[in-house]
Each structure stands twice: as structure tokens, then as C-alpha cells.
CSV table of C-alpha atoms in Angstrom, one decimal:
chain,number,residue,atom,x,y,z
Q,1,UNK,CA,294.1,74.1,230.0
Q,2,UNK,CA,291.5,74.2,227.7
Q,3,UNK,CA,293.6,72.5,224.9
Q,4,UNK,CA,294.6,70.2,227.2
Q,5,UNK,CA,290.9,69.0,228.1
Q,6,UNK,CA,289.4,69.4,224.5
Q,7,UNK,CA,292.1,67.2,223.4
Q,8,UNK,CA,291.9,64.5,226.4
Q,9,UNK,CA,287.9,64.3,225.9
Q,10,UNK,CA,288.5,64.2,222.2
Q,11,UNK,CA,290.8,61.3,222.5
Q,12,UNK,CA,288.3,59.1,224.8
Q,13,UNK,CA,284.6,59.9,224.2
Q,14,UNK,CA,283.9,57.7,227.1
Q,15,UNK,CA,286.0,59.5,229.8
Q,16,UNK,CA,284.7,60.8,232.6
Q,17,UNK,CA,287.1,64.2,234.0
Q,18,UNK,CA,287.4,63.4,237.8
Q,19,UNK,CA,289.9,66.5,238.6
Q,20,UNK,CA,288.6,69.9,237.6
Q,21,UNK,CA,287.5,71.5,240.5
Q,22,UNK,CA,290.7,72.8,241.4
Q,23,UNK,CA,290.8,74.7,237.8
Q,24,UNK,CA,287.6,76.1,238.5
Q,25,UNK,CA,289.1,78.6,241.6
Q,26,UNK,CA,292.6,78.9,239.9
Q,27,UNK,CA,293.6,82.6,239.9
Q,28,UNK,CA,294.1,82.9,236.4
Q,29,UNK,CA,290.9,81.2,235.1
Q,30,UNK,CA,289.0,83.6,237.8
Q,31,UNK,CA,291.3,86.9,236.1
Q,32,UNK,CA,289.8,85.7,232.6
Q,33,UNK,CA,286.3,84.9,233.6
Q,34,UNK,CA,286.0,88.3,235.7
Q,35,UNK,CA,287.3,90.0,232.0
Q,36,UNK,CA,284.6,88.1,230.0
Q,37,UNK,CA,282.0,89.2,232.7
Q,38,UNK,CA,283.4,92.7,232.2
Q,39,UNK,CA,283.3,92.8,228.7
Q,40,UNK,CA,279.4,91.4,228.6
Q,41,UNK,CA,278.2,94.4,231.3
Q,42,UNK,CA,275.0,93.7,232.3
Q,43,UNK,CA,273.1,94.8,235.0
Q,44,UNK,CA,273.5,94.3,238.7
Q,45,UNK,CA,271.5,91.1,240.4
Q,46,UNK,CA,269.7,91.3,243.6
Q,47,UNK,CA,272.6,92.6,246.3
Q,48,UNK,CA,273.0,95.6,243.5
Q,49,UNK,CA,276.5,95.4,243.2
Q,50,UNK,CA,277.4,97.0,239.7
Q,51,UNK,CA,280.8,96.2,237.7
Q,52,UNK,CA,281.8,99.8,238.8
Q,53,UNK,CA,281.1,98.8,242.4
Q,54,UNK,CA,283.6,95.9,241.9
Q,55,UNK,CA,286.5,98.0,240.3
Q,56,UNK,CA,286.0,100.4,243.2
Q,57,UNK,CA,286.0,97.5,245.3
Q,58,UNK,CA,289.0,96.6,244.0
Q,59,UNK,CA,289.2,93.4,241.2
Q,60,UNK,CA,292.1,91.7,242.6
Q,61,UNK,CA,291.0,91.4,246.3
Q,62,UNK,CA,287.6,90.4,245.0
Q,63,UNK,CA,288.8,87.5,243.1
Q,64,UNK,CA,291.0,86.3,246.1
Q,65,UNK,CA,287.8,86.5,248.5
Q,66,UNK,CA,285.7,84.1,245.6
Q,67,UNK,CA,289.4,81.5,244.6
Q,68,UNK,CA,289.4,81.4,248.6
Q,69,UNK,CA,285.5,80.6,249.3
Q,70,UNK,CA,285.8,78.2,246.0
Q,71,UNK,CA,288.7,76.5,247.6
Q,72,UNK,CA,287.9,75.8,250.9
Q,73,UNK,CA,283.9,75.3,249.1
Q,74,UNK,CA,282.2,78.0,251.3
Q,75,UNK,CA,281.0,79.7,248.3
Q,76,UNK,CA,277.1,80.2,247.7
Q,77,UNK,CA,275.2,81.8,244.8
Q,78,UNK,CA,272.5,84.3,245.9
Q,79,UNK,CA,269.4,83.7,243.7
Q,80,UNK,CA,269.1,85.8,240.8
Q,81,UNK,CA,267.1,88.9,240.0
Q,82,UNK,CA,264.2,88.2,237.4
Q,83,UNK,CA,263.0,90.9,235.4
Q,84,UNK,CA,260.5,90.9,232.3
Q,85,UNK,CA,261.9,92.6,229.0
Q,86,UNK,CA,259.7,92.8,225.5
Q,87,UNK,CA,260.4,89.7,223.0
Q,88,UNK,CA,261.0,92.0,219.6
Q,89,UNK,CA,257.9,91.4,217.5
Q,90,UNK,CA,255.7,90.2,219.9
Q,91,UNK,CA,253.2,91.6,222.9
Q,92,UNK,CA,254.7,88.6,225.1
Q,93,UNK,CA,257.4,89.6,228.0
Q,94,UNK,CA,260.7,87.3,228.3
Q,95,UNK,CA,261.6,86.0,231.7
Q,96,UNK,CA,265.3,87.3,232.1
Q,97,UNK,CA,267.2,86.0,235.3
Q,98,UNK,CA,270.5,88.4,236.6
Q,99,UNK,CA,272.8,86.9,238.6
Q,100,UNK,CA,275.1,89.2,240.7
Q,101,UNK,CA,278.6,90.1,239.4
Q,102,UNK,CA,280.8,87.6,241.3
Q,103,UNK,CA,277.9,84.9,240.4
Q,104,UNK,CA,278.6,85.7,237.3
Q,105,UNK,CA,282.2,85.4,237.5
Q,106,UNK,CA,281.9,82.2,239.2
Q,107,UNK,CA,279.6,81.0,236.5
Q,108,UNK,CA,281.8,81.9,233.3
Q,109,UNK,CA,285.3,79.9,235.6
Q,110,UNK,CA,283.1,77.1,235.3
Q,111,UNK,CA,282.4,77.6,231.8
Q,112,UNK,CA,285.9,77.6,230.5
Q,113,UNK,CA,286.4,74.6,232.8
Q,114,UNK,CA,283.5,72.8,231.6
Q,115,UNK,CA,283.0,73.8,227.9
Q,116,UNK,CA,285.9,72.6,225.9
Q,117,UNK,CA,285.1,68.9,227.6
Q,118,UNK,CA,281.5,69.4,226.0
Q,119,UNK,CA,282.7,70.9,223.2
Q,120,UNK,CA,284.3,67.6,221.9
Q,121,UNK,CA,281.6,66.2,221.9
Q,122,UNK,CA,278.8,68.4,220.0
Q,123,UNK,CA,277.7,67.6,216.6
Q,124,UNK,CA,277.3,69.5,213.3
Q,125,UNK,CA,273.7,70.2,213.7
Q,126,UNK,CA,274.5,72.4,216.8
Q,127,UNK,CA,275.7,75.9,215.8
Q,128,UNK,CA,274.3,78.4,219.0
Q,129,UNK,CA,276.3,79.6,221.7
Q,130,UNK,CA,279.7,78.0,220.7
Q,131,UNK,CA,282.9,78.8,220.0
Q,132,UNK,CA,284.0,79.3,216.6
Q,133,UNK,CA,280.2,78.9,215.4
Q,134,UNK,CA,277.8,81.8,214.7
Q,135,UNK,CA,274.4,81.7,212.8
Q,136,UNK,CA,276.2,82.6,209.2
Q,137,UNK,CA,277.2,78.7,209.9
Q,138,UNK,CA,273.3,77.6,210.3
Q,139,UNK,CA,272.4,79.6,207.5
Q,140,UNK,CA,275.1,78.5,205.4
Q,141,UNK,CA,273.7,74.7,205.8
Q,142,UNK,CA,270.1,76.0,204.5
Q,143,UNK,CA,271.7,77.4,201.3
Q,144,UNK,CA,273.9,74.1,200.9
Q,145,UNK,CA,270.8,71.8,201.9
Q,146,UNK,CA,268.3,73.4,199.7
Q,147,UNK,CA,270.6,73.4,196.5
Q,148,UNK,CA,270.9,69.6,197.2
Q,149,UNK,CA,266.9,69.1,196.9
Q,150,UNK,CA,266.1,69.8,200.7
Q,151,UNK,CA,263.0,71.7,200.1
Q,152,UNK,CA,260.6,70.7,202.6
Q,153,UNK,CA,261.5,72.3,205.7
Q,154,UNK,CA,259.9,71.8,209.4
Q,155,UNK,CA,260.5,75.0,211.7
Q,156,UNK,CA,260.1,75.1,214.9
Q,157,UNK,CA,260.6,76.4,218.2
Q,158,UNK,CA,261.3,74.6,221.7
Q,159,UNK,CA,258.9,76.2,224.2
Q,160,UNK,CA,260.2,77.7,227.0
Q,161,UNK,CA,263.4,75.7,226.8
Q,162,UNK,CA,265.4,77.6,229.4
Q,163,UNK,CA,263.1,77.3,231.7
Q,164,UNK,CA,261.7,73.9,231.3
Q,165,UNK,CA,264.9,71.9,231.8
Q,166,UNK,CA,264.6,69.7,234.3
Q,167,UNK,CA,267.7,69.9,236.5
Q,168,UNK,CA,267.7,65.5,237.3
Q,169,UNK,CA,268.2,65.4,233.2
Q,170,UNK,CA,270.4,67.9,233.0
Q,171,UNK,CA,272.9,66.7,235.5
Q,172,UNK,CA,272.5,63.3,234.0
Q,173,UNK,CA,273.8,64.5,231.0
Q,174,UNK,CA,276.5,66.6,232.6
Q,175,UNK,CA,277.6,63.1,234.6
Q,176,UNK,CA,278.2,61.3,231.3
Q,177,UNK,CA,281.7,63.4,231.0
Q,178,UNK,CA,282.2,65.1,234.5
Q,179,UNK,CA,282.8,62.8,238.4
Q,180,UNK,CA,284.1,65.3,240.1
Q,181,UNK,CA,281.4,66.0,243.1
Q,182,UNK,CA,282.8,69.4,243.7
Q,183,UNK,CA,281.9,70.5,240.3
Q,184,UNK,CA,278.8,68.7,240.3
Q,185,UNK,CA,277.6,70.4,243.5
Q,186,UNK,CA,278.7,73.8,242.3
Q,187,UNK,CA,276.3,73.1,239.3
Q,188,UNK,CA,273.2,71.8,241.5
Q,189,UNK,CA,274.0,75.3,243.8
Q,190,UNK,CA,273.6,77.2,240.8
Q,191,UNK,CA,270.9,75.5,239.6
Q,192,UNK,CA,268.6,75.4,243.0
Q,193,UNK,CA,269.5,79.3,243.7
Q,194,UNK,CA,266.1,80.1,243.1
Q,195,UNK,CA,264.5,83.0,242.0
Q,196,UNK,CA,264.0,86.6,243.3
Q,197,UNK,CA,260.5,87.8,242.0
Q,198,UNK,CA,258.6,90.9,243.2
Q,199,UNK,CA,260.4,90.2,247.0
Q,200,UNK,CA,259.4,86.7,247.0
Q,201,UNK,CA,262.2,83.3,246.8
Q,202,UNK,CA,261.2,80.7,244.4
Q,203,UNK,CA,262.7,77.7,243.8
Q,204,UNK,CA,261.9,75.1,240.7
Q,205,UNK,CA,263.3,71.4,239.9
Q,206,UNK,CA,263.8,72.8,236.4
Q,207,UNK,CA,265.3,75.4,234.3
Q,208,UNK,CA,268.4,77.2,233.8
Q,209,UNK,CA,268.4,80.6,234.6
Q,210,UNK,CA,268.2,82.9,230.9
Q,211,UNK,CA,270.6,85.6,231.6
Q,212,UNK,CA,273.3,83.2,233.4
Q,213,UNK,CA,276.8,83.1,231.8
Q,214,UNK,CA,276.5,79.2,231.8
Q,215,UNK,CA,272.9,78.7,231.0
Q,216,UNK,CA,273.7,78.6,227.4
Q,217,UNK,CA,276.6,76.0,227.7
Q,218,UNK,CA,274.1,73.9,229.9
Q,219,UNK,CA,271.0,74.2,227.0
Q,220,UNK,CA,273.5,72.6,224.5
Q,221,UNK,CA,274.4,69.8,226.6
Q,222,UNK,CA,270.8,68.9,227.2
Q,223,UNK,CA,270.2,69.5,223.9
Q,224,UNK,CA,273.1,67.0,223.0
Q,225,UNK,CA,271.2,64.1,223.7
Q,226,UNK,CA,268.1,65.5,220.9
Q,227,UNK,CA,271.3,66.1,218.6
Q,228,UNK,CA,272.9,62.7,218.6
Q,229,UNK,CA,269.5,60.4,218.6
Q,230,UNK,CA,268.9,62.5,215.2
Q,231,UNK,CA,269.1,60.3,211.9
Q,232,UNK,CA,270.0,62.8,209.2
Q,233,UNK,CA,269.7,59.8,206.8
Q,234,UNK,CA,266.0,59.4,208.1
Q,235,UNK,CA,264.8,62.4,208.7
Q,236,UNK,CA,266.4,64.7,207.1
Q,237,UNK,CA,269.0,67.5,208.0
Q,238,UNK,CA,268.6,68.8,211.7
Q,239,UNK,CA,269.6,72.5,212.0
Q,240,UNK,CA,269.7,73.7,215.8
Q,241,UNK,CA,270.6,77.1,217.1
Q,242,UNK,CA,269.9,76.8,221.2
Q,243,UNK,CA,266.2,76.4,220.9
Q,244,UNK,CA,265.7,77.5,217.2
Q,245,UNK,CA,265.7,74.1,215.1
Q,246,UNK,CA,264.6,73.5,211.6
Q,247,UNK,CA,264.6,70.0,209.7
Q,248,UNK,CA,265.2,70.2,205.8
Q,249,UNK,CA,264.0,67.5,203.9
Q,250,UNK,CA,263.4,65.7,200.4
Q,251,UNK,CA,259.7,65.1,200.8
Q,252,UNK,CA,256.4,65.8,202.5
Q,253,UNK,CA,256.5,62.3,204.0
Q,254,UNK,CA,259.5,62.6,205.2
Q,255,UNK,CA,259.2,66.0,207.0
Q,256,UNK,CA,256.2,64.7,208.7
Q,257,UNK,CA,257.8,61.7,209.9
Q,258,UNK,CA,260.5,64.5,211.5
Q,259,UNK,CA,258.2,66.6,213.3
Q,260,UNK,CA,257.2,63.5,214.5
Q,261,UNK,CA,260.3,62.4,215.4
Q,262,UNK,CA,261.0,65.8,216.7
Q,263,UNK,CA,258.5,65.8,219.0
Q,264,UNK,CA,258.9,62.5,220.3
Q,265,UNK,CA,262.4,63.2,221.3
Q,266,UNK,CA,261.7,66.4,222.8
Q,267,UNK,CA,258.8,64.6,224.7
Q,268,UNK,CA,261.9,62.4,226.6
Q,269,UNK,CA,264.0,65.0,227.5
Q,270,UNK,CA,260.4,66.9,228.7
Q,271,UNK,CA,260.6,69.9,226.8
Q,272,UNK,CA,258.1,70.3,223.6
Q,273,UNK,CA,257.9,72.3,220.6
Q,274,UNK,CA,256.1,75.9,220.4
Q,275,UNK,CA,253.0,74.6,218.8
Q,276,UNK,CA,252.8,78.6,217.6
Q,277,UNK,CA,256.1,78.5,215.3
Q,278,UNK,CA,255.8,74.6,214.2
Q,279,UNK,CA,254.9,73.9,210.8
Q,280,UNK,CA,255.8,72.2,207.3
Q,281,UNK,CA,257.2,74.9,204.6
Q,282,UNK,CA,257.6,73.7,201.0
Q,283,UNK,CA,260.2,76.0,199.4
Q,284,UNK,CA,259.2,76.3,195.7
Q,285,UNK,CA,259.5,79.1,193.3
Q,286,UNK,CA,256.7,81.8,194.3
Q,287,UNK,CA,255.2,80.3,197.7
Q,288,UNK,CA,255.7,80.7,201.2
Q,289,UNK,CA,258.9,80.8,203.2
Q,290,UNK,CA,260.6,80.7,206.3
Q,291,UNK,CA,262.0,82.5,209.1
Q,292,UNK,CA,265.0,81.9,210.7
Q,293,UNK,CA,267.9,83.6,212.9
Q,294,UNK,CA,266.5,86.9,211.3
Q,295,UNK,CA,266.3,86.3,208.0
Q,296,UNK,CA,263.7,85.4,205.6
Q,297,UNK,CA,264.4,82.8,203.1
Q,298,UNK,CA,262.5,82.5,199.8
Q,299,UNK,CA,263.1,79.9,197.0
Q,300,UNK,CA,263.5,82.2,193.7
Q,301,UNK,CA,265.1,81.8,190.2
Q,302,UNK,CA,267.6,84.0,189.0
Q,303,UNK,CA,267.4,86.8,187.4
Q,304,UNK,CA,270.2,87.2,185.0
Q,305,UNK,CA,270.2,85.5,181.5
Q,306,UNK,CA,273.4,83.5,182.9
Q,307,UNK,CA,271.0,82.2,186.1
Q,308,UNK,CA,267.6,82.3,184.6
Q,309,UNK,CA,267.4,78.2,184.4
Q,310,UNK,CA,268.5,77.9,188.2
Q,311,UNK,CA,266.6,78.7,191.2
Q,312,UNK,CA,268.2,79.2,194.4
Q,313,UNK,CA,267.1,80.4,198.3
Q,314,UNK,CA,267.4,83.6,198.6
Q,315,UNK,CA,267.5,85.2,201.7
Q,316,UNK,CA,267.0,88.6,203.2
Q,317,UNK,CA,266.0,90.3,206.7
Q,318,UNK,CA,262.9,89.5,208.1
Q,319,UNK,CA,259.8,91.9,208.3
Q,320,UNK,CA,260.2,91.9,212.4
Q,321,UNK,CA,264.2,92.6,211.9
Q,322,UNK,CA,263.1,95.3,209.8
Q,323,UNK,CA,260.7,96.5,212.0
Q,324,UNK,CA,263.0,96.3,214.8
Q,325,UNK,CA,265.7,98.2,212.9
Q,326,UNK,CA,263.1,100.8,212.2
Q,327,UNK,CA,261.9,101.1,215.7
Q,328,UNK,CA,265.3,101.2,216.9
Q,329,UNK,CA,265.8,104.2,214.9
Q,330,UNK,CA,262.4,106.4,215.8
Q,331,UNK,CA,263.6,105.7,219.5
Q,332,UNK,CA,266.9,107.4,218.6
Q,333,UNK,CA,265.5,110.1,217.1
Q,334,UNK,CA,262.7,110.7,219.7
Q,335,UNK,CA,261.8,114.5,221.3
Q,336,UNK,CA,263.7,113.9,224.1
Q,337,UNK,CA,267.0,113.7,222.5
Q,338,UNK,CA,266.5,117.3,221.0
Q,339,UNK,CA,268.9,118.5,223.0
Q,340,UNK,CA,271.4,116.0,221.2
Q,341,UNK,CA,274.5,117.8,219.5
Q,342,UNK,CA,273.8,116.3,215.8
Q,343,UNK,CA,277.5,114.7,215.6
Q,344,UNK,CA,276.3,113.3,218.4
Q,345,UNK,CA,272.8,111.6,217.2
Q,346,UNK,CA,274.3,110.9,213.7
Q,347,UNK,CA,277.6,108.6,215.8
Q,348,UNK,CA,274.6,106.4,217.4
Q,349,UNK,CA,273.2,106.1,214.5
Q,350,UNK,CA,276.2,105.0,212.7
Q,351,UNK,CA,276.8,102.5,215.4
Q,352,UNK,CA,273.5,101.0,214.8
Q,353,UNK,CA,273.6,100.8,211.2
Q,354,UNK,CA,276.9,99.2,211.0
Q,355,UNK,CA,276.3,96.8,213.4
Q,356,UNK,CA,272.9,96.2,211.8
Q,357,UNK,CA,274.0,95.5,208.5
Q,358,UNK,CA,277.4,93.4,209.4
Q,359,UNK,CA,274.9,91.0,210.4
Q,360,UNK,CA,272.2,91.3,207.5
Q,361,UNK,CA,274.5,92.2,204.7
Q,362,UNK,CA,275.1,88.1,203.9
Q,363,UNK,CA,272.2,87.5,201.5
Q,364,UNK,CA,270.2,89.7,199.2
Q,365,UNK,CA,269.8,92.6,201.7
Q,366,UNK,CA,270.6,95.4,199.3
Q,367,UNK,CA,267.7,96.4,199.0
Q,368,UNK,CA,266.6,96.6,202.5
Q,369,UNK,CA,269.7,98.2,203.4
Q,370,UNK,CA,268.9,100.8,201.1
Q,371,UNK,CA,265.4,101.3,202.9
Q,372,UNK,CA,266.8,101.2,206.3
Q,373,UNK,CA,269.8,103.7,205.7
Q,374,UNK,CA,266.5,106.1,203.8
Q,375,UNK,CA,264.6,105.6,206.6
Q,376,UNK,CA,267.1,106.9,208.5
Q,377,UNK,CA,267.8,109.9,206.8
Q,378,UNK,CA,264.3,110.3,206.6
Q,379,UNK,CA,264.1,110.3,210.8
Q,380,UNK,CA,267.4,112.6,211.0
Q,381,UNK,CA,265.7,115.0,208.7
Q,382,UNK,CA,262.2,115.1,211.3
Q,383,UNK,CA,264.2,115.4,214.0
Q,384,UNK,CA,266.6,118.3,213.1
Q,385,UNK,CA,263.0,120.1,211.7
Q,386,UNK,CA,261.6,119.5,215.1
Q,387,UNK,CA,265.1,120.9,216.7
Q,388,UNK,CA,264.7,123.8,214.9
Q,389,UNK,CA,261.2,124.5,215.7
Q,390,UNK,CA,260.3,123.6,212.2
Q,391,UNK,CA,257.9,120.9,213.2
Q,392,UNK,CA,255.6,121.4,210.1
Q,393,UNK,CA,258.8,121.5,207.7
Q,394,UNK,CA,260.3,118.5,207.7
Q,395,UNK,CA,261.1,118.9,204.1
Q,396,UNK,CA,263.4,121.4,205.7
Q,397,UNK,CA,265.0,119.0,207.3
Q,398,UNK,CA,265.5,116.6,204.7
Q,399,UNK,CA,267.0,119.7,202.2
Q,400,UNK,CA,269.5,120.7,205.1
Q,401,UNK,CA,270.7,116.2,205.7
Q,402,UNK,CA,270.4,116.0,201.8
Q,403,UNK,CA,272.7,118.9,201.0
Q,404,UNK,CA,275.2,118.8,203.9
Q,405,UNK,CA,278.5,117.3,203.0
Q,406,UNK,CA,278.2,113.6,203.4
Q,407,UNK,CA,274.6,113.8,204.5
Q,408,UNK,CA,276.3,115.3,207.7
Q,409,UNK,CA,277.9,112.3,207.9
Q,410,UNK,CA,275.7,109.4,208.2
Q,411,UNK,CA,277.1,106.5,206.5
Q,412,UNK,CA,276.0,104.9,203.3
Q,413,UNK,CA,275.0,101.3,203.3
Q,414,UNK,CA,275.5,100.7,199.8
Q,415,UNK,CA,278.0,98.2,198.3
Q,416,UNK,CA,278.2,96.3,201.6
Q,417,UNK,CA,276.8,93.2,200.6
Q,418,UNK,CA,278.4,90.2,200.4
Q,419,UNK,CA,276.3,87.5,198.1
Q,420,UNK,CA,275.8,83.6,199.4
Q,421,UNK,CA,277.2,80.9,197.4
Q,422,UNK,CA,276.2,77.1,197.9
Q,423,UNK,CA,278.9,75.7,199.6
Q,424,UNK,CA,281.2,77.9,200.0
Q,425,UNK,CA,282.5,79.7,202.9
Q,426,UNK,CA,280.0,82.4,203.9
Q,427,UNK,CA,282.7,84.7,204.2
Q,428,UNK,CA,283.2,85.0,200.1
Q,429,UNK,CA,286.1,83.4,200.6
Q,430,UNK,CA,287.2,79.9,199.7
Q,431,UNK,CA,284.9,76.6,199.3
Q,432,UNK,CA,283.8,75.6,202.6
Q,433,UNK,CA,282.7,71.7,202.2
Q,434,UNK,CA,281.2,69.4,199.4
């Protein structure tokens, strides 16, 4: 079904799809939607029904009920539950809206149907929350463009993007491709469901609930208007990952014009760049760099005899990313876990280290990965000394770790780094593009 929808949308860019609602409540689509929701886990909504409760109730029974409600157009989404989570690296709180499990299943089903249609229109400058695209694909563009001489960077972030998207403009963007009134009514119901915060229901004319299954797709559909209005030849190369954006330019004049153009385009969409994260940076040897998608990028000179005449854009984990990793390891080795078996603690630390290194291994991250692993080793030694009532002798714990076979099983991150190259696949395989 998804391949057929994608091919039809790709073959005719002006086609508007009118027969989609019957696919949303198809039993196989709902089954796949449930699998996606279960895989992503997540907390309960305002009805306090968890995934475990659904499994106890009966997945097939729930999906049959949802299919019947959708088919008879009796389905009504519940308001989302508002929670606030701390933003990493800052004292700000990020609002998160959690739909109920039932609503997440329906949102996932709608996403399965609509995503291939809009994916056919998406441009190469967009990377966030798209199938078969990742953050490393966006990072590779920075390497390629800097190698070609685009070393003036406009760095920005769209302020409160998910909360500020106007419903009217979003529905207009969706209606460019979809004219099925039942699907449009279902989407309007999701947008108007509102948020339950501190016991009161709040509805707004803007916002796609950050935390909803379909919200990233809706964000991309709306910001696609920005992508298609952008002129690379005139204003530089745009790289957008959801609401994070960079523009790679060849001169300061082009960078200033690009920032002005970007601000104007966002204003037409009812959005604006976040002032605190908007700046123009010149990538030069010995100069400052830019942070993007967790990495710090800086222009450096080659340090081998064969590359000493070259400058290239190197990257390694940013300070915020490093601090978040240290905070996570410190929390995992805190006092409240002193009763945990050593094997279980090491397993949890290894699980985190594998995931963290799996993302940051692509680049010039060997030194930082070694530092994080050594920090985990030190924290494990301190945890052992506390567990053995040797609070003032953490060196004893360090000796226990270092002298044990394989450092108690703590994994090593040596040799895991894959260097990046211009115009080559970021996985280090074959040539990607010229």
C-alpha cells in the first residue's frame, strides 16, 4: 500500500488523494500501527491506560473496536496529557504532550497512510524524522559543502516550532495533497483535542502536540513550504533537521542575506528563529565552530605529513553532549543503586556506552570516547568503594576494577571511530555523490 501511494504521488506532483480513509481503518494497518506504538513504548495518557493494560485487555479486541469506531466515524481523540521535561544542557522545561495509547495507535495508522504521499514531495535539504534518512546524512552535507568552500554558516533554531504551527496553515499544506474529507476531519480532531494541564483543558488554534506519533510528519509537511521556497544558488545550502537548521554560504554577504531570507520565510509561516541560537559563524582554522545535532564542528588542519597542507571540517561530541553523558553515568552509579549486583550495573553502563558511542563514533571522536570510558571506569570504582564501605578509599575500588579480568566486563571504546570523508557515505563504504 505504501509503495503504491508513493509511486502515485511521485508520478503526479499535482494529484490530490481522495480515497484514503478506508486504508486508515484497515485491520492490517492498525496491526502495524500497534506494533510501532508498542516498539516505541511510552507512558499512559489522561486515561492512565498503559501498554500492559492494553495487552491484558486484548490487543485484537482493542483494534477491532478502533476499526469499528473509525469506520462508523464515531472515533473521538482524547486530550493529551501535558508533562514538562528538562531540556538537556539548560534550565528550561520542554512541554511534552502524551496522547492515550488508543490515540497513538490511530495516529500511527494515519501516519502510515499519509507519510508516503508527502515523502514523495520532500526535498533533499530535509533530514529529520524521515524514512531512510538520519542525522548523519545531514552531518555529511556539512562536510561536503565545507569542502566545496561554503564556510560561512547561518546557525538557527525555530522557536517553539511544534507549539507555534498554526492549524489553519497546516491544514492548507495537507490539503495540497489530500482531499479526503474524512481524513481531514480526523486530523482536525487530533489537532483540536487539546491539552490537559493541571486539571484544566486548554485548546489552541496552533500547535502539533510534541510527543504525538504524527506530529513529526505534520511538522515536516508544514516546513516543506520553507524548503521549496529556498534558493540554494542565491542563499546557500540549507540543511534542516526538523526545527534545527543550518545554511552553508560562500561569503558573509550571502550569509547575511540568507539569514534575512530565512527570517522572512519563517514569518510568512507564523514562525520565527530563536534569537539565542541564531548567529553567523565563519569556519576558519583556529576560529570558533558550530554545534549541530550533538556534534561540534570546527575547521582544522591535517596532522599527518600527507594532509598537512589541507584544512577540513572535523567534528566531535559537543560540550553539552559530553556533559549529558557524564550526568547519565553519574546517575547510573549513584548511591541509590548500591544494592544492585555489580554485573547488572556494568550491563546497564555498557548498554548506555554502546548507544552513545554508536552515534558519536562517526567523526573525530576517539579522544572524547576514551574520556567518557575512563569516566565510567572511575565512577564504577567509586561505586564499588561505597558498596564495600570504603568511602574514603575509592582508589581501592579502582584497583578492584583495573585488576579484574576485563575491567569487570566494562566495554572498551577503542577502535570504534569511523572517520568521515567528503562525498563518501558516512558509514565509510562507497562514494556517495559528487
